[in-house]
PDB file of C-alpha atoms and ligand atoms in Angstrom:
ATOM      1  CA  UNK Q   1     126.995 117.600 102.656  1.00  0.00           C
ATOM      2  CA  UNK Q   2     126.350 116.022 106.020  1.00  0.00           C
ATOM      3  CA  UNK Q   3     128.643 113.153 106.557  1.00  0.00           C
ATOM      4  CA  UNK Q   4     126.244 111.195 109.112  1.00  0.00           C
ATOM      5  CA  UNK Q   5     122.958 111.561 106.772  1.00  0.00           C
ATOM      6  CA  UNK Q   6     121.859 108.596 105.042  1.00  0.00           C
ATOM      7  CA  UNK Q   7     120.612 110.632 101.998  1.00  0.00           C
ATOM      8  CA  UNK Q   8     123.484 112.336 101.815  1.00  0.00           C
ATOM      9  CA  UNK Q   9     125.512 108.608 101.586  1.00  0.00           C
ATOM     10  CA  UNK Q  10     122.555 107.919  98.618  1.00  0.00           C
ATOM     11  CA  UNK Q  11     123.021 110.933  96.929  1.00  0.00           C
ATOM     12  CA  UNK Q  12     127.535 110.339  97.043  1.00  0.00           C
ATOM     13  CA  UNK Q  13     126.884 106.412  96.457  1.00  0.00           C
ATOM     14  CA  UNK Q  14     128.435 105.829  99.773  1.00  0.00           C
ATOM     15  CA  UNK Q  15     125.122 103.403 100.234  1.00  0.00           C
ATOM     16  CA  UNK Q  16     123.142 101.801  97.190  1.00  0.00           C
ATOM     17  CA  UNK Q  17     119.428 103.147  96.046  1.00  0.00           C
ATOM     18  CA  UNK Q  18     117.444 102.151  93.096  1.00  0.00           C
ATOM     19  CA  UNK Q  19     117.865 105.345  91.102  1.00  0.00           C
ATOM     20  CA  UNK Q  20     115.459 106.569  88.365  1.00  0.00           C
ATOM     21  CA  UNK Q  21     116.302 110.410  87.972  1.00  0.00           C
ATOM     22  CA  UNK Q  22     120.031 111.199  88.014  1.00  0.00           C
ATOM     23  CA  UNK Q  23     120.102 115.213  87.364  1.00  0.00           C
ATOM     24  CA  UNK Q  24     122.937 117.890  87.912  1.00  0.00           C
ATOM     25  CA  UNK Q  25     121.411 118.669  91.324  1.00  0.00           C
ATOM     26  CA  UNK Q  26     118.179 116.081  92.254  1.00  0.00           C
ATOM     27  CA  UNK Q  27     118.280 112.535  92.643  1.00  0.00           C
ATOM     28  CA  UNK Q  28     114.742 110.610  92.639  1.00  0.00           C
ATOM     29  CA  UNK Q  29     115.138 106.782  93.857  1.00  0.00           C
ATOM     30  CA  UNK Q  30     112.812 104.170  95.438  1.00  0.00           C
ATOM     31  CA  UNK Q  31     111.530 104.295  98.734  1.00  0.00           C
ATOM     32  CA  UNK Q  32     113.029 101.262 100.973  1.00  0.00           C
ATOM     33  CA  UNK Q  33     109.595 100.341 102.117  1.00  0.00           C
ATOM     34  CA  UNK Q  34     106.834 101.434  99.140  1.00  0.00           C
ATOM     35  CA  UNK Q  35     103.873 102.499 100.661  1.00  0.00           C
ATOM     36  CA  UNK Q  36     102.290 102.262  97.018  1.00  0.00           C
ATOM     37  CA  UNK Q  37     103.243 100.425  93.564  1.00  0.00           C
ATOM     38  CA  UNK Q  38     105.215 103.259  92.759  1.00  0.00           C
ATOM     39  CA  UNK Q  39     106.919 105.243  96.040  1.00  0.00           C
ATOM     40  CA  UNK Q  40     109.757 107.111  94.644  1.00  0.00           C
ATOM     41  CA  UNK Q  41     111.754 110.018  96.782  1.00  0.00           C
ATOM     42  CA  UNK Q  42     112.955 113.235  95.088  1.00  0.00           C
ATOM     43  CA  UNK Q  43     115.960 115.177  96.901  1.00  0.00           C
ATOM     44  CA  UNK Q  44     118.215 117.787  96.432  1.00  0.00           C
ATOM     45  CA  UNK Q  45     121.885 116.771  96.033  1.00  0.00           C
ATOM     46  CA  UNK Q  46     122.712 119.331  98.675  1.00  0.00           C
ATOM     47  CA  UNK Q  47     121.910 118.896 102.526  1.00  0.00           C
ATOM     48  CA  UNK Q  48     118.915 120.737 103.226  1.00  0.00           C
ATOM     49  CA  UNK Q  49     117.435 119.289 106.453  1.00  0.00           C
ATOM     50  CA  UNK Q  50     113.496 119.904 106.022  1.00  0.00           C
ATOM     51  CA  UNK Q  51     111.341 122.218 104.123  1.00  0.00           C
ATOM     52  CA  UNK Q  52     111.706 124.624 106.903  1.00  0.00           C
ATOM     53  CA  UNK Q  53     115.614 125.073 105.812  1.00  0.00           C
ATOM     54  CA  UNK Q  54     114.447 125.992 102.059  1.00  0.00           C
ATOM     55  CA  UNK Q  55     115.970 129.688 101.453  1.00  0.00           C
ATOM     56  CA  UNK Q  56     115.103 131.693  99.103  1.00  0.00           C
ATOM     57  CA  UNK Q  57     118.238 131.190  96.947  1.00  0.00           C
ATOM     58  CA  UNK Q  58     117.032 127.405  96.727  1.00  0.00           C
ATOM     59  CA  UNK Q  59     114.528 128.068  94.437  1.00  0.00           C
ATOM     60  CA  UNK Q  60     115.773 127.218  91.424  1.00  0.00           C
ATOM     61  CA  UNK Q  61     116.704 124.299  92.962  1.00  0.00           C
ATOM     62  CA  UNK Q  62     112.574 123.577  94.090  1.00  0.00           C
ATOM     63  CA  UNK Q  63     112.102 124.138  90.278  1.00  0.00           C
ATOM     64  CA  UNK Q  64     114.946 121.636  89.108  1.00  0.00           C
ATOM     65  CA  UNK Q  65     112.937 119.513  92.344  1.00  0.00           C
ATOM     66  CA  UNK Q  66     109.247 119.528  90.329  1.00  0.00           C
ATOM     67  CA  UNK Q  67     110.721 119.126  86.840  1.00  0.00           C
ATOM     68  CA  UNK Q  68     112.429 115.571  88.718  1.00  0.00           C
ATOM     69  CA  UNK Q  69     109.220 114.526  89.797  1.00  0.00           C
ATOM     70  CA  UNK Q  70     106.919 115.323  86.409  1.00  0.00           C
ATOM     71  CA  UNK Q  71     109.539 113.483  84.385  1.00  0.00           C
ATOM     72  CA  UNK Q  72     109.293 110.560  86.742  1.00  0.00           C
ATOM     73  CA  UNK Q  73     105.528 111.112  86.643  1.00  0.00           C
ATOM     74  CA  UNK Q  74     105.800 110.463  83.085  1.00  0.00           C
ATOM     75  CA  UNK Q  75     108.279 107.948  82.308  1.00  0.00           C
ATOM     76  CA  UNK Q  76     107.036 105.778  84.877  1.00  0.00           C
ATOM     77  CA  UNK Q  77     103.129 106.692  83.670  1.00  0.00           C
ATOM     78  CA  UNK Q  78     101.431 107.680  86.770  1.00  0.00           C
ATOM     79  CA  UNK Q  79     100.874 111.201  85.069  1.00  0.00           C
ATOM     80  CA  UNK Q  80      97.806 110.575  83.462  1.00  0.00           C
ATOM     81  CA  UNK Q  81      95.884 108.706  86.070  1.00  0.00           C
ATOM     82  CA  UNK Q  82      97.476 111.049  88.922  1.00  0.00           C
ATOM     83  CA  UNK Q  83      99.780 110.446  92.232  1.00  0.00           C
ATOM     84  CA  UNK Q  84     100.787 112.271  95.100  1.00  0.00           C
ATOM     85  CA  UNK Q  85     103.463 114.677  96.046  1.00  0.00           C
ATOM     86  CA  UNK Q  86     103.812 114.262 100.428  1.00  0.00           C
ATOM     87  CA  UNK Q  87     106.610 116.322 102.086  1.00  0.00           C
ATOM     88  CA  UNK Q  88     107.035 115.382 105.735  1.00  0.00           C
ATOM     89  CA  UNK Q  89     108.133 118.218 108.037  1.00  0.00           C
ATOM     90  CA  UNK Q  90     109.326 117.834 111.375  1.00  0.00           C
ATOM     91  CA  UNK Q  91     107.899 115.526 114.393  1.00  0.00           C
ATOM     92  CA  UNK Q  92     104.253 116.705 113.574  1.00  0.00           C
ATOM     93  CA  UNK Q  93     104.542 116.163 109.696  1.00  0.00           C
ATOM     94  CA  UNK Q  94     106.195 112.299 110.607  1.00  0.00           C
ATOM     95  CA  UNK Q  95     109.138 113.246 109.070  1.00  0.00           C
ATOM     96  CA  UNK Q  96     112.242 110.382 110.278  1.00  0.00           C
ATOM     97  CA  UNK Q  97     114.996 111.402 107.738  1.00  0.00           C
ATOM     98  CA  UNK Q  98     116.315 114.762 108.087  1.00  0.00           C
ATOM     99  CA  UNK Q  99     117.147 115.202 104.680  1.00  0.00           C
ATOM    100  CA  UNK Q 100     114.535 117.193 102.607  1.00  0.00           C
ATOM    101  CA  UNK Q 101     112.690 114.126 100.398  1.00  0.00           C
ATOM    102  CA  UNK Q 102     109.687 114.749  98.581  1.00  0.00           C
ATOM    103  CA  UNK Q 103     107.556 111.380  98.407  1.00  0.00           C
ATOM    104  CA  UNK Q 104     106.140 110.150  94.752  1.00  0.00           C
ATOM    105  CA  UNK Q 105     103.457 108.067  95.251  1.00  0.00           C
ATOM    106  CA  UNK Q 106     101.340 106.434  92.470  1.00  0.00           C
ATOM    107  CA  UNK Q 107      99.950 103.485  91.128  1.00  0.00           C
ATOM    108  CA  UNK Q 108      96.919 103.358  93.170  1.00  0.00           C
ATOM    109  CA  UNK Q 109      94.413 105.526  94.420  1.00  0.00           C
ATOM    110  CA  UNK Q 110      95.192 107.562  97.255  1.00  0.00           C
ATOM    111  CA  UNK Q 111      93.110 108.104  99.988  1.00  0.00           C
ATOM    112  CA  UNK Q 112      92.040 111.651 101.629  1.00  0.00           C
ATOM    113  CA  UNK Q 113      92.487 112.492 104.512  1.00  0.00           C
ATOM    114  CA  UNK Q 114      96.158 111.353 105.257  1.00  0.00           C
ATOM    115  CA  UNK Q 115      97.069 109.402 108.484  1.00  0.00           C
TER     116      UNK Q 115
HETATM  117  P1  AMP L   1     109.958 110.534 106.119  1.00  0.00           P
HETATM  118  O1  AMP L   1     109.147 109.867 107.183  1.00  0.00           O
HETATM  119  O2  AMP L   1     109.151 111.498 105.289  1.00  0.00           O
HETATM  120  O3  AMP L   1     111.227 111.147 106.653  1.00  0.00           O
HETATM  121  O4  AMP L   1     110.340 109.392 105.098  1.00  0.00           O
HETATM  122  C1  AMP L   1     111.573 108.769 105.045  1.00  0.00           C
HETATM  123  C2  AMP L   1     111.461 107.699 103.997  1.00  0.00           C
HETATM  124  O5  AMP L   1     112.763 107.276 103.656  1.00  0.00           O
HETATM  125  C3  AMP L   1     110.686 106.455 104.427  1.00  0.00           C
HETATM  126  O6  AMP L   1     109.605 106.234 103.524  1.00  0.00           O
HETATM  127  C4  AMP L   1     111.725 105.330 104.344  1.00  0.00           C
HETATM  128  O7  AMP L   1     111.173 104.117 103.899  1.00  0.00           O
HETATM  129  C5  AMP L   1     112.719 105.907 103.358  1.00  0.00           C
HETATM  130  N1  AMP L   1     114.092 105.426 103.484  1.00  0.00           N
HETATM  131  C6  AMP L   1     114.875 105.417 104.586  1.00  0.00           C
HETATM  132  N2  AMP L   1     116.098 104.948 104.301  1.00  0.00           N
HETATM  133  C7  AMP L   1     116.089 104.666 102.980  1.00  0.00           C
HETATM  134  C8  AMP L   1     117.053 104.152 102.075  1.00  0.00           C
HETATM  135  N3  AMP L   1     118.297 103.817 102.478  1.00  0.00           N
HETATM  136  N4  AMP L   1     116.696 103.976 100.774  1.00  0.00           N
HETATM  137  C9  AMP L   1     115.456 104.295 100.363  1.00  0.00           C
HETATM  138  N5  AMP L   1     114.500 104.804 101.160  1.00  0.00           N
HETATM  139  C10 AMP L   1     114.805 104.961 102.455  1.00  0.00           C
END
């Protein structure tokens, strides 16, 4: 828990989100500004700042992470057609929230290479 972190605040609902997963230890809501008819973000409950911070004891938690987004994936029927899983790491990677997040992003096609 990181008391100035505004996923943190999401993930205590200290600040409102449009949630669609609500699991013992992920929380998947919609992005603020969608970059795509569906833009969800997947994150751990716990603080972990970026993927560099994953240990190796978090890795049941990365599984509990990919289970979040393929029921997501599913429910909200982007499964079959296909979407895109983005992590942003660090200044390079464009990453502003220091909070890990994995991006869901469907409903459209996606273009290669990224920005
Ligand atoms: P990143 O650049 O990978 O760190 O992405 C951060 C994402 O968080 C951006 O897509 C923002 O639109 C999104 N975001 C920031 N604050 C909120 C919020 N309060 N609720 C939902 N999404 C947010």
């Amino acid at each position: 828990m990181n008391n100035e972190c505004v996923f943190c605040k999401i993930a205590d609902r200290r600040i409102p989100s449009d949630i669609v997963y609500d699991g013992e230890k992920v929380l998947v809501f919609r992005d603020l500004k969608p970059q795509a008819p569906i833009h969800f973000l997947a994150i751990p409950k716990k603080h972990i700042s970026s993927l560099n911070d994953i240990g190796k004891s978090d890795m049941p938690l990365m599984a509990d992470m990919m289970e979040a987004v393929k029921d997501v994936a599913e429910r909200y029927k982007i499964g079959a057609d296909g979407y895109r899983v983005v992590v942003n790491c660090n200044e390079n990677g464009g990453q502003e929230v220091f909070h890990l997040h994995f991006h869901i992003l469907g409903g459209r096609r996606m273009t290669w290479p990224p920005g």
